[in-house]
PDB file of C-alpha atoms in Angstrom:
ATOM      1  CA  MET A   1       0.000   0.000   0.000  1.00  0.00           C
ATOM      2  CA  PRO A   2       1.175   3.586  -0.620  1.00  0.00           C
ATOM      3  CA  ILE A   3       2.716   5.504   2.274  1.00  0.00           C
ATOM      4  CA  LYS A   4       0.984   8.602   3.621  1.00  0.00           C
ATOM      5  CA  TYR A   5       3.246  11.669   3.820  1.00  0.00           C
ATOM      6  CA  THR A   6       2.640  15.058   5.371  1.00  0.00           C
ATOM      7  CA  TYR A   7       2.794  18.145   3.196  1.00  0.00           C
ATOM      8  CA  LEU A   8       5.933  19.226   5.063  1.00  0.00           C
ATOM      9  CA  GLU A   9       7.583  15.909   4.203  1.00  0.00           C
ATOM     10  CA  ILE A  10       6.647  16.426   0.559  1.00  0.00           C
ATOM     11  CA  LYS A  11       8.344  19.829   0.616  1.00  0.00           C
ATOM     12  CA  LYS A  12      11.509  18.248   2.030  1.00  0.00           C
ATOM     13  CA  ILE A  13      11.448  15.420  -0.504  1.00  0.00           C
ATOM     14  CA  THR A  14      11.267  17.917  -3.382  1.00  0.00           C
ATOM     15  CA  ASN A  15      13.658  20.416  -1.773  1.00  0.00           C
ATOM     16  CA  GLY A  16      10.932  23.030  -1.746  1.00  0.00           C
ATOM     17  CA  PHE A  17       9.533  22.030  -5.158  1.00  0.00           C
ATOM     18  CA  LYS A  18      12.800  23.106  -6.761  1.00  0.00           C
ATOM     19  CA  ASP A  19      13.163  20.733  -9.727  1.00  0.00           C
ATOM     20  CA  LYS A  20      10.027  20.873 -11.876  1.00  0.00           C
ATOM     21  CA  LEU A  21       9.790  18.005 -14.348  1.00  0.00           C
ATOM     22  CA  GLY A  22       6.661  19.083 -16.140  1.00  0.00           C
ATOM     23  CA  GLU A  23       3.016  19.950 -15.938  1.00  0.00           C
ATOM     24  CA  GLY A  24       0.002  17.816 -16.731  1.00  0.00           C
ATOM     25  CA  SER A  25      -3.733  18.288 -16.900  1.00  0.00           C
ATOM     26  CA  PHE A  26      -4.182  17.906 -13.152  1.00  0.00           C
ATOM     27  CA  GLY A  27      -1.036  19.386 -11.620  1.00  0.00           C
ATOM     28  CA  SER A  28       2.703  20.001 -11.669  1.00  0.00           C
ATOM     29  CA  VAL A  29       5.315  17.254 -11.296  1.00  0.00           C
ATOM     30  CA  TYR A  30       8.555  17.685  -9.342  1.00  0.00           C
ATOM     31  CA  LYS A  31      11.607  15.500  -8.908  1.00  0.00           C
ATOM     32  CA  GLY A  32      12.208  14.360  -5.356  1.00  0.00           C
ATOM     33  CA  LYS A  33      14.441  12.117  -3.309  1.00  0.00           C
ATOM     34  CA  LEU A  34      13.154   9.795  -0.601  1.00  0.00           C
ATOM     35  CA  ARG A  35      14.997   8.999   2.631  1.00  0.00           C
ATOM     36  CA  SER A  36      16.113   5.706   1.118  1.00  0.00           C
ATOM     37  CA  GLY A  37      17.927   7.648  -1.606  1.00  0.00           C
ATOM     38  CA  ARG A  38      15.443   6.556  -4.227  1.00  0.00           C
ATOM     39  CA  PHE A  39      14.321   9.239  -6.681  1.00  0.00           C
ATOM     40  CA  ALA A  40      10.617   9.891  -7.077  1.00  0.00           C
ATOM     41  CA  ALA A  41       8.224  12.022  -9.094  1.00  0.00           C
ATOM     42  CA  VAL A  42       5.916  14.112  -6.920  1.00  0.00           C
ATOM     43  CA  LYS A  43       2.705  15.280  -8.540  1.00  0.00           C
ATOM     44  CA  LEU A  44       1.158  18.236  -6.731  1.00  0.00           C
ATOM     45  CA  LEU A  45      -2.503  18.234  -7.692  1.00  0.00           C
ATOM     46  CA  GLY A  46      -4.641  21.273  -8.292  1.00  0.00           C
ATOM     47  CA  LYS A  47      -7.753  21.860  -6.219  1.00  0.00           C
ATOM     48  CA  SER A  48      -9.673  18.617  -6.484  1.00  0.00           C
ATOM     49  CA  LYS A  49     -13.433  18.464  -6.830  1.00  0.00           C
ATOM     50  CA  ALA A  50     -13.459  15.199  -4.928  1.00  0.00           C
ATOM     51  CA  ASN A  51     -13.519  15.168  -1.149  1.00  0.00           C
ATOM     52  CA  GLY A  52     -10.633  13.790   0.883  1.00  0.00           C
ATOM     53  CA  GLN A  53     -12.205  10.372   1.416  1.00  0.00           C
ATOM     54  CA  ASP A  54     -12.829   9.884  -2.320  1.00  0.00           C
ATOM     55  CA  PHE A  55      -9.190  10.753  -2.963  1.00  0.00           C
ATOM     56  CA  ILE A  56      -7.996   8.232  -0.356  1.00  0.00           C
ATOM     57  CA  ASN A  57     -10.263   5.518  -1.771  1.00  0.00           C
ATOM     58  CA  GLU A  58      -8.868   6.108  -5.249  1.00  0.00           C
ATOM     59  CA  VAL A  59      -5.296   6.076  -3.924  1.00  0.00           C
ATOM     60  CA  ALA A  60      -5.994   2.776  -2.165  1.00  0.00           C
ATOM     61  CA  THR A  61      -7.195   1.226  -5.424  1.00  0.00           C
ATOM     62  CA  ILE A  62      -4.390   2.543  -7.636  1.00  0.00           C
ATOM     63  CA  GLY A  63      -1.878   1.726  -4.905  1.00  0.00           C
ATOM     64  CA  ARG A  64      -2.688  -1.966  -5.266  1.00  0.00           C
ATOM     65  CA  ILE A  65      -1.687  -1.911  -8.923  1.00  0.00           C
ATOM     66  CA  HIS A  66       1.551  -3.777  -9.563  1.00  0.00           C
ATOM     67  CA  HIS A  67       2.426  -4.254 -13.202  1.00  0.00           C
ATOM     68  CA  VAL A  68       5.658  -3.722 -15.095  1.00  0.00           C
ATOM     69  CA  ASN A  69       3.885  -1.432 -17.581  1.00  0.00           C
ATOM     70  CA  VAL A  70       1.986   0.766 -15.103  1.00  0.00           C
ATOM     71  CA  VAL A  71       3.809   3.423 -13.098  1.00  0.00           C
ATOM     72  CA  GLN A  72       3.961   2.522  -9.393  1.00  0.00           C
ATOM     73  CA  LEU A  73       2.330   4.741  -6.783  1.00  0.00           C
ATOM     74  CA  ILE A  74       4.688   5.027  -3.801  1.00  0.00           C
ATOM     75  CA  GLY A  75       2.858   7.478  -1.555  1.00  0.00           C
ATOM     76  CA  TYR A  76       0.386  10.314  -1.240  1.00  0.00           C
ATOM     77  CA  THR A  77      -0.495  13.439   0.729  1.00  0.00           C
ATOM     78  CA  VAL A  78      -3.915  14.740   1.675  1.00  0.00           C
ATOM     79  CA  GLU A  79      -4.109  17.773   3.963  1.00  0.00           C
ATOM     80  CA  GLY A  80      -7.207  19.861   3.428  1.00  0.00           C
ATOM     81  CA  SER A  81      -7.083  21.069  -0.172  1.00  0.00           C
ATOM     82  CA  LYS A  82      -3.457  19.908  -0.600  1.00  0.00           C
ATOM     83  CA  HIS A  83      -3.323  16.629  -2.503  1.00  0.00           C
ATOM     84  CA  ALA A  84      -0.133  15.037  -3.842  1.00  0.00           C
ATOM     85  CA  LEU A  85       0.885  11.713  -5.363  1.00  0.00           C
ATOM     86  CA  ILE A  86       4.374  10.207  -5.256  1.00  0.00           C
ATOM     87  CA  TYR A  87       5.319   7.917  -8.130  1.00  0.00           C
ATOM     88  CA  GLU A  88       8.446   6.038  -9.109  1.00  0.00           C
ATOM     89  CA  PHE A  89      10.821   8.250 -11.093  1.00  0.00           C
ATOM     90  CA  MET A  90      11.152   7.613 -14.822  1.00  0.00           C
ATOM     91  CA  PRO A  91      14.579   8.931 -15.955  1.00  0.00           C
ATOM     92  CA  ASN A  92      13.861   8.799 -19.700  1.00  0.00           C
ATOM     93  CA  GLY A  93      10.766  10.965 -19.440  1.00  0.00           C
ATOM     94  CA  SER A  94       7.747  10.624 -21.690  1.00  0.00           C
ATOM     95  CA  LEU A  95       7.400   8.859 -25.028  1.00  0.00           C
ATOM     96  CA  GLU A  96       6.268  12.163 -26.505  1.00  0.00           C
ATOM     97  CA  LYS A  97       9.761  13.607 -26.822  1.00  0.00           C
ATOM     98  CA  TYR A  98      11.046  10.539 -28.667  1.00  0.00           C
ATOM     99  CA  ILE A  99       8.282  10.753 -31.250  1.00  0.00           C
ATOM    100  CA  PHE A 100       8.026  14.496 -31.838  1.00  0.00           C
ATOM    101  CA  SER A 101      11.130  16.239 -30.471  1.00  0.00           C
ATOM    102  CA  ARG A 102      13.402  17.806 -33.059  1.00  0.00           C
ATOM    103  CA  GLU A 103      16.332  18.320 -30.736  1.00  0.00           C
ATOM    104  CA  GLY A 104      17.898  16.901 -27.614  1.00  0.00           C
ATOM    105  CA  SER A 105      16.767  13.280 -27.842  1.00  0.00           C
ATOM    106  CA  VAL A 106      18.034  10.301 -29.795  1.00  0.00           C
ATOM    107  CA  PRO A 107      15.343   8.776 -32.060  1.00  0.00           C
ATOM    108  CA  LEU A 108      14.328   5.273 -31.030  1.00  0.00           C
ATOM    109  CA  SER A 109      14.616   2.407 -33.509  1.00  0.00           C
ATOM    110  CA  ASN A 110      11.542   0.794 -35.033  1.00  0.00           C
ATOM    111  CA  GLU A 111      12.310  -2.337 -33.010  1.00  0.00           C
ATOM    112  CA  LYS A 112      12.318  -0.365 -29.756  1.00  0.00           C
ATOM    113  CA  MET A 113       9.111   1.431 -30.744  1.00  0.00           C
ATOM    114  CA  TYR A 114       7.516  -1.965 -31.344  1.00  0.00           C
ATOM    115  CA  GLU A 115       8.585  -3.181 -27.891  1.00  0.00           C
ATOM    116  CA  ILE A 116       7.188  -0.014 -26.327  1.00  0.00           C
ATOM    117  CA  SER A 117       3.869  -0.409 -28.159  1.00  0.00           C
ATOM    118  CA  LEU A 118       3.506  -3.959 -26.812  1.00  0.00           C
ATOM    119  CA  GLY A 119       4.333  -2.812 -23.291  1.00  0.00           C
ATOM    120  CA  VAL A 120       1.706  -0.073 -23.419  1.00  0.00           C
ATOM    121  CA  ALA A 121      -0.880  -2.599 -24.652  1.00  0.00           C
ATOM    122  CA  HIS A 122      -0.059  -4.933 -21.754  1.00  0.00           C
ATOM    123  CA  GLY A 123      -0.396  -2.068 -19.285  1.00  0.00           C
ATOM    124  CA  ILE A 124      -3.798  -1.022 -20.638  1.00  0.00           C
ATOM    125  CA  GLN A 125      -5.047  -4.616 -20.668  1.00  0.00           C
ATOM    126  CA  TYR A 126      -4.007  -4.989 -17.026  1.00  0.00           C
ATOM    127  CA  LEU A 127      -5.943  -1.858 -16.044  1.00  0.00           C
ATOM    128  CA  HIS A 128      -9.044  -3.190 -17.782  1.00  0.00           C
ATOM    129  CA  GLN A 129      -8.900  -6.842 -16.765  1.00  0.00           C
ATOM    130  CA  GLY A 130      -6.203  -7.483 -14.172  1.00  0.00           C
ATOM    131  CA  CYS A 131      -7.299  -5.418 -11.158  1.00  0.00           C
ATOM    132  CA  ASP A 132      -9.976  -5.740  -8.478  1.00  0.00           C
ATOM    133  CA  MET A 133     -11.710  -2.809 -10.157  1.00  0.00           C
ATOM    134  CA  GLN A 134     -11.862  -2.039 -13.866  1.00  0.00           C
ATOM    135  CA  ILE A 135      -9.787   1.099 -14.426  1.00  0.00           C
ATOM    136  CA  LEU A 136     -10.611   3.169 -17.501  1.00  0.00           C
ATOM    137  CA  HIS A 137      -7.795   5.631 -18.114  1.00  0.00           C
ATOM    138  CA  PHE A 138      -9.444   8.051 -20.577  1.00  0.00           C
ATOM    139  CA  ASP A 139      -6.186   9.861 -21.421  1.00  0.00           C
ATOM    140  CA  ILE A 140      -3.863   7.470 -23.262  1.00  0.00           C
ATOM    141  CA  LYS A 141      -1.389   9.577 -25.255  1.00  0.00           C
ATOM    142  CA  PRO A 142       2.415   9.839 -25.722  1.00  0.00           C
ATOM    143  CA  HIS A 143       2.766  12.412 -22.918  1.00  0.00           C
ATOM    144  CA  ASN A 144       1.319   9.919 -20.423  1.00  0.00           C
ATOM    145  CA  ILE A 145       3.595   7.022 -21.377  1.00  0.00           C
ATOM    146  CA  LEU A 146       6.752   7.220 -19.269  1.00  0.00           C
ATOM    147  CA  LEU A 147      10.000   5.339 -19.922  1.00  0.00           C
ATOM    148  CA  ASN A 148      12.355   3.947 -17.294  1.00  0.00           C
ATOM    149  CA  ASP A 149      16.133   3.639 -17.614  1.00  0.00           C
ATOM    150  CA  LYS A 150      15.724   0.616 -19.925  1.00  0.00           C
ATOM    151  CA  PHE A 151      12.952   2.269 -21.969  1.00  0.00           C
ATOM    152  CA  VAL A 152      10.288   0.006 -20.499  1.00  0.00           C
ATOM    153  CA  PRO A 153       7.000   1.928 -20.934  1.00  0.00           C
ATOM    154  CA  LYS A 154       4.706   2.724 -18.011  1.00  0.00           C
ATOM    155  CA  VAL A 155       1.155   4.037 -18.303  1.00  0.00           C
ATOM    156  CA  SER A 156       0.870   7.093 -16.040  1.00  0.00           C
ATOM    157  CA  ASP A 157      -1.359  10.029 -15.050  1.00  0.00           C
ATOM    158  CA  PHE A 158      -4.635   8.732 -13.674  1.00  0.00           C
ATOM    159  CA  GLY A 159      -6.124  12.195 -13.225  1.00  0.00           C
ATOM    160  CA  LEU A 160      -9.023  11.407 -15.572  1.00  0.00           C
ATOM    161  CA  ALA A 161      -9.310   7.710 -14.730  1.00  0.00           C
ATOM    162  CA  LYS A 162     -12.534   6.164 -13.494  1.00  0.00           C
ATOM    163  CA  LEU A 163     -12.904   3.007 -11.422  1.00  0.00           C
ATOM    164  CA  TYR A 164     -15.756   0.573 -12.070  1.00  0.00           C
ATOM    165  CA  PRO A 165     -16.727  -2.975 -11.057  1.00  0.00           C
ATOM    166  CA  THR A 166     -15.173  -5.506 -13.411  1.00  0.00           C
ATOM    167  CA  ASN A 167     -18.614  -6.809 -14.449  1.00  0.00           C
ATOM    168  CA  ASN A 168     -19.647  -3.407 -15.836  1.00  0.00           C
ATOM    169  CA  ASN A 169     -19.213  -3.612 -19.611  1.00  0.00           C
ATOM    170  CA  ILE A 170     -20.767  -0.184 -20.145  1.00  0.00           C
ATOM    171  CA  VAL A 171     -20.212   2.757 -17.796  1.00  0.00           C
ATOM    172  CA  SER A 172     -21.935   6.123 -17.649  1.00  0.00           C
ATOM    173  CA  LEU A 173     -20.276   9.501 -18.098  1.00  0.00           C
ATOM    174  CA  THR A 174     -21.872  12.926 -17.916  1.00  0.00           C
ATOM    175  CA  ALA A 175     -18.988  14.907 -19.440  1.00  0.00           C
ATOM    176  CA  ALA A 176     -16.200  14.383 -21.968  1.00  0.00           C
ATOM    177  CA  ARG A 177     -12.871  13.118 -20.622  1.00  0.00           C
ATOM    178  CA  GLY A 178      -9.563  13.073 -22.464  1.00  0.00           C
ATOM    179  CA  THR A 179      -7.405  15.014 -24.900  1.00  0.00           C
ATOM    180  CA  MET A 180      -8.637  16.094 -28.318  1.00  0.00           C
ATOM    181  CA  GLY A 181      -7.023  14.022 -31.027  1.00  0.00           C
ATOM    182  CA  TYR A 182      -7.019  10.912 -28.845  1.00  0.00           C
ATOM    183  CA  MET A 183     -10.620  10.845 -27.591  1.00  0.00           C
ATOM    184  CA  ALA A 184     -12.935   8.182 -28.953  1.00  0.00           C
ATOM    185  CA  PRO A 185     -15.834   9.623 -31.009  1.00  0.00           C
ATOM    186  CA  GLU A 186     -18.440   8.528 -28.454  1.00  0.00           C
ATOM    187  CA  LEU A 187     -16.786  10.807 -25.872  1.00  0.00           C
ATOM    188  CA  CYS A 188     -17.435  13.850 -28.052  1.00  0.00           C
ATOM    189  CA  TYR A 189     -21.211  13.489 -28.236  1.00  0.00           C
ATOM    190  CA  LYS A 190     -23.359  16.069 -26.463  1.00  0.00           C
ATOM    191  CA  ASN A 191     -25.173  13.341 -24.542  1.00  0.00           C
ATOM    192  CA  ILE A 192     -22.345  10.916 -23.841  1.00  0.00           C
ATOM    193  CA  GLY A 193     -24.257   8.190 -22.010  1.00  0.00           C
ATOM    194  CA  GLY A 194     -22.525   4.806 -21.890  1.00  0.00           C
ATOM    195  CA  VAL A 195     -18.911   4.123 -22.844  1.00  0.00           C
ATOM    196  CA  SER A 196     -16.616   1.141 -22.389  1.00  0.00           C
ATOM    197  CA  PHE A 197     -12.962   0.144 -22.286  1.00  0.00           C
ATOM    198  CA  LYS A 198     -13.022   0.563 -26.074  1.00  0.00           C
ATOM    199  CA  ALA A 199     -12.511   4.299 -25.512  1.00  0.00           C
ATOM    200  CA  ASP A 200      -9.002   3.508 -24.231  1.00  0.00           C
ATOM    201  CA  VAL A 201      -8.436   1.108 -27.132  1.00  0.00           C
ATOM    202  CA  TYR A 202      -9.278   3.910 -29.575  1.00  0.00           C
ATOM    203  CA  SER A 203      -6.797   6.242 -27.842  1.00  0.00           C
ATOM    204  CA  TYR A 204      -4.172   3.500 -28.002  1.00  0.00           C
ATOM    205  CA  GLY A 205      -4.787   3.199 -31.742  1.00  0.00           C
ATOM    206  CA  MET A 206      -4.211   6.929 -32.163  1.00  0.00           C
ATOM    207  CA  LEU A 207      -1.013   6.566 -30.129  1.00  0.00           C
ATOM    208  CA  LEU A 208       0.164   3.789 -32.464  1.00  0.00           C
ATOM    209  CA  MET A 209      -0.499   5.987 -35.497  1.00  0.00           C
ATOM    210  CA  GLU A 210       1.812   8.652 -34.085  1.00  0.00           C
ATOM    211  CA  MET A 211       4.493   6.115 -33.163  1.00  0.00           C
ATOM    212  CA  VAL A 212       4.496   4.688 -36.695  1.00  0.00           C
ATOM    213  CA  GLY A 213       4.276   8.043 -38.449  1.00  0.00           C
ATOM    214  CA  ARG A 214       6.746   9.765 -36.083  1.00  0.00           C
ATOM    215  CA  ARG A 215       4.429  12.771 -36.283  1.00  0.00           C
ATOM    216  CA  LYS A 216       1.342  14.191 -34.646  1.00  0.00           C
ATOM    217  CA  ASN A 217      -1.908  12.931 -36.087  1.00  0.00           C
ATOM    218  CA  LEU A 218      -2.962  16.526 -36.688  1.00  0.00           C
ATOM    219  CA  ASN A 219      -0.357  18.591 -38.562  1.00  0.00           C
ATOM    220  CA  ALA A 220      -1.513  21.903 -39.986  1.00  0.00           C
ATOM    221  CA  LEU A 221       1.931  22.392 -41.610  1.00  0.00           C
ATOM    222  CA  ALA A 222       1.766  19.259 -43.774  1.00  0.00           C
ATOM    223  CA  ASN A 223       2.959  19.684 -47.385  1.00  0.00           C
ATOM    224  CA  HIS A 224      -0.365  18.476 -48.770  1.00  0.00           C
ATOM    225  CA  SER A 225      -3.805  19.271 -47.374  1.00  0.00           C
ATOM    226  CA  SER A 226      -4.714  15.583 -47.613  1.00  0.00           C
ATOM    227  CA  GLN A 227      -2.001  14.815 -45.040  1.00  0.00           C
ATOM    228  CA  ILE A 228      -3.105  17.326 -42.398  1.00  0.00           C
ATOM    229  CA  TYR A 229      -5.017  14.615 -40.515  1.00  0.00           C
ATOM    230  CA  PHE A 230      -2.742  11.580 -40.655  1.00  0.00           C
ATOM    231  CA  PRO A 231      -5.348   8.845 -39.885  1.00  0.00           C
ATOM    232  CA  SER A 232      -7.584  10.062 -42.744  1.00  0.00           C
ATOM    233  CA  TRP A 233      -4.644  10.046 -45.143  1.00  0.00           C
ATOM    234  CA  VAL A 234      -3.737   6.483 -44.122  1.00  0.00           C
ATOM    235  CA  TYR A 235      -7.367   5.409 -44.584  1.00  0.00           C
ATOM    236  CA  ASP A 236      -7.464   6.911 -48.080  1.00  0.00           C
ATOM    237  CA  GLN A 237      -4.204   5.190 -49.028  1.00  0.00           C
ATOM    238  CA  VAL A 238      -5.456   1.799 -47.852  1.00  0.00           C
ATOM    239  CA  SER A 239      -8.855   2.280 -49.527  1.00  0.00           C
ATOM    240  CA  GLU A 240      -7.121   2.996 -52.840  1.00  0.00           C
ATOM    241  CA  GLY A 241      -4.826  -0.010 -52.476  1.00  0.00           C
ATOM    242  CA  LYS A 242      -1.700   2.132 -52.237  1.00  0.00           C
ATOM    243  CA  ASN A 243       1.392   1.470 -50.159  1.00  0.00           C
ATOM    244  CA  ILE A 244       1.727   3.597 -47.041  1.00  0.00           C
ATOM    245  CA  GLU A 245       5.100   5.304 -47.149  1.00  0.00           C
ATOM    246  CA  VAL A 246       5.778   7.526 -44.172  1.00  0.00           C
ATOM    247  CA  GLN A 247       8.118  10.343 -45.079  1.00  0.00           C
ATOM    248  CA  GLU A 248      10.999  10.664 -42.677  1.00  0.00           C
ATOM    249  CA  GLU A 249      11.107  13.881 -40.708  1.00  0.00           C
ATOM    250  CA  PRO A 250      13.736  16.352 -42.007  1.00  0.00           C
ATOM    251  CA  TRP A 251      15.351  16.658 -38.560  1.00  0.00           C
ATOM    252  CA  ASN A 252      15.983  12.891 -38.485  1.00  0.00           C
ATOM    253  CA  MET A 253      17.406  12.872 -42.023  1.00  0.00           C
ATOM    254  CA  GLU A 254      19.802  15.670 -41.081  1.00  0.00           C
ATOM    255  CA  ARG A 255      21.084  13.632 -38.135  1.00  0.00           C
ATOM    256  CA  LYS A 256      21.831  10.670 -40.385  1.00  0.00           C
ATOM    257  CA  GLN A 257      23.666  12.883 -42.862  1.00  0.00           C
ATOM    258  CA  ARG A 258      25.807  14.372 -40.071  1.00  0.00           C
ATOM    259  CA  LYS A 259      26.787  10.879 -38.905  1.00  0.00           C
ATOM    260  CA  ARG A 260      28.099  10.087 -42.404  1.00  0.00           C
TER     261      ARG A 260
END
């Protein structure tokens, strides 16, 4: 089970929130160091709509998750409106920078991308079928896939996740959840109603498209208007019986030329 920390302890762990790693949809993330010497990622949440007991119940559920492809929750803080989560530290950051970044990161090989895609799939399947409760993530995207020192992928950021009994095939939502470009179509309807784990599967498919194309699915700067929305372009190519040739990004071609 996760360890409960005081807010003062969190401040000490992060050295006064000195080293900011990034910012997500539900809070800022800071690098910290535990008493054991182990590094950790401390996510300081914004003002939560849920009450303290709901937060603790959710922590208790996520804290029981143990899977190689899901980031491990180490501890938490809940003091009034101050909520924080402490996760294992992922030194290689998010998958996002290895797909889209033009500078500062070494492109991953197709073989490594394939391994990462399998790992993410295993993590999502575990959330849906391997826990006491069915966990629907609702925000699968490159930014939320973290990589450890061996580039093993971990599904992270459960800020939008919902927990349901495992026998519930369809769950009810009253508002859209997720990031545009990755959200399943049924999440964009005015009256959402029932959704299922397939919403995460759709987001995973969009993630795969970006991993294969090494580009964002939506690119307003594409050379041809037909390629602005990558999934539509791929669909058209397949429908017409054409081969799908993904053009290598100029920044990657330049790197190869420099190595020669």
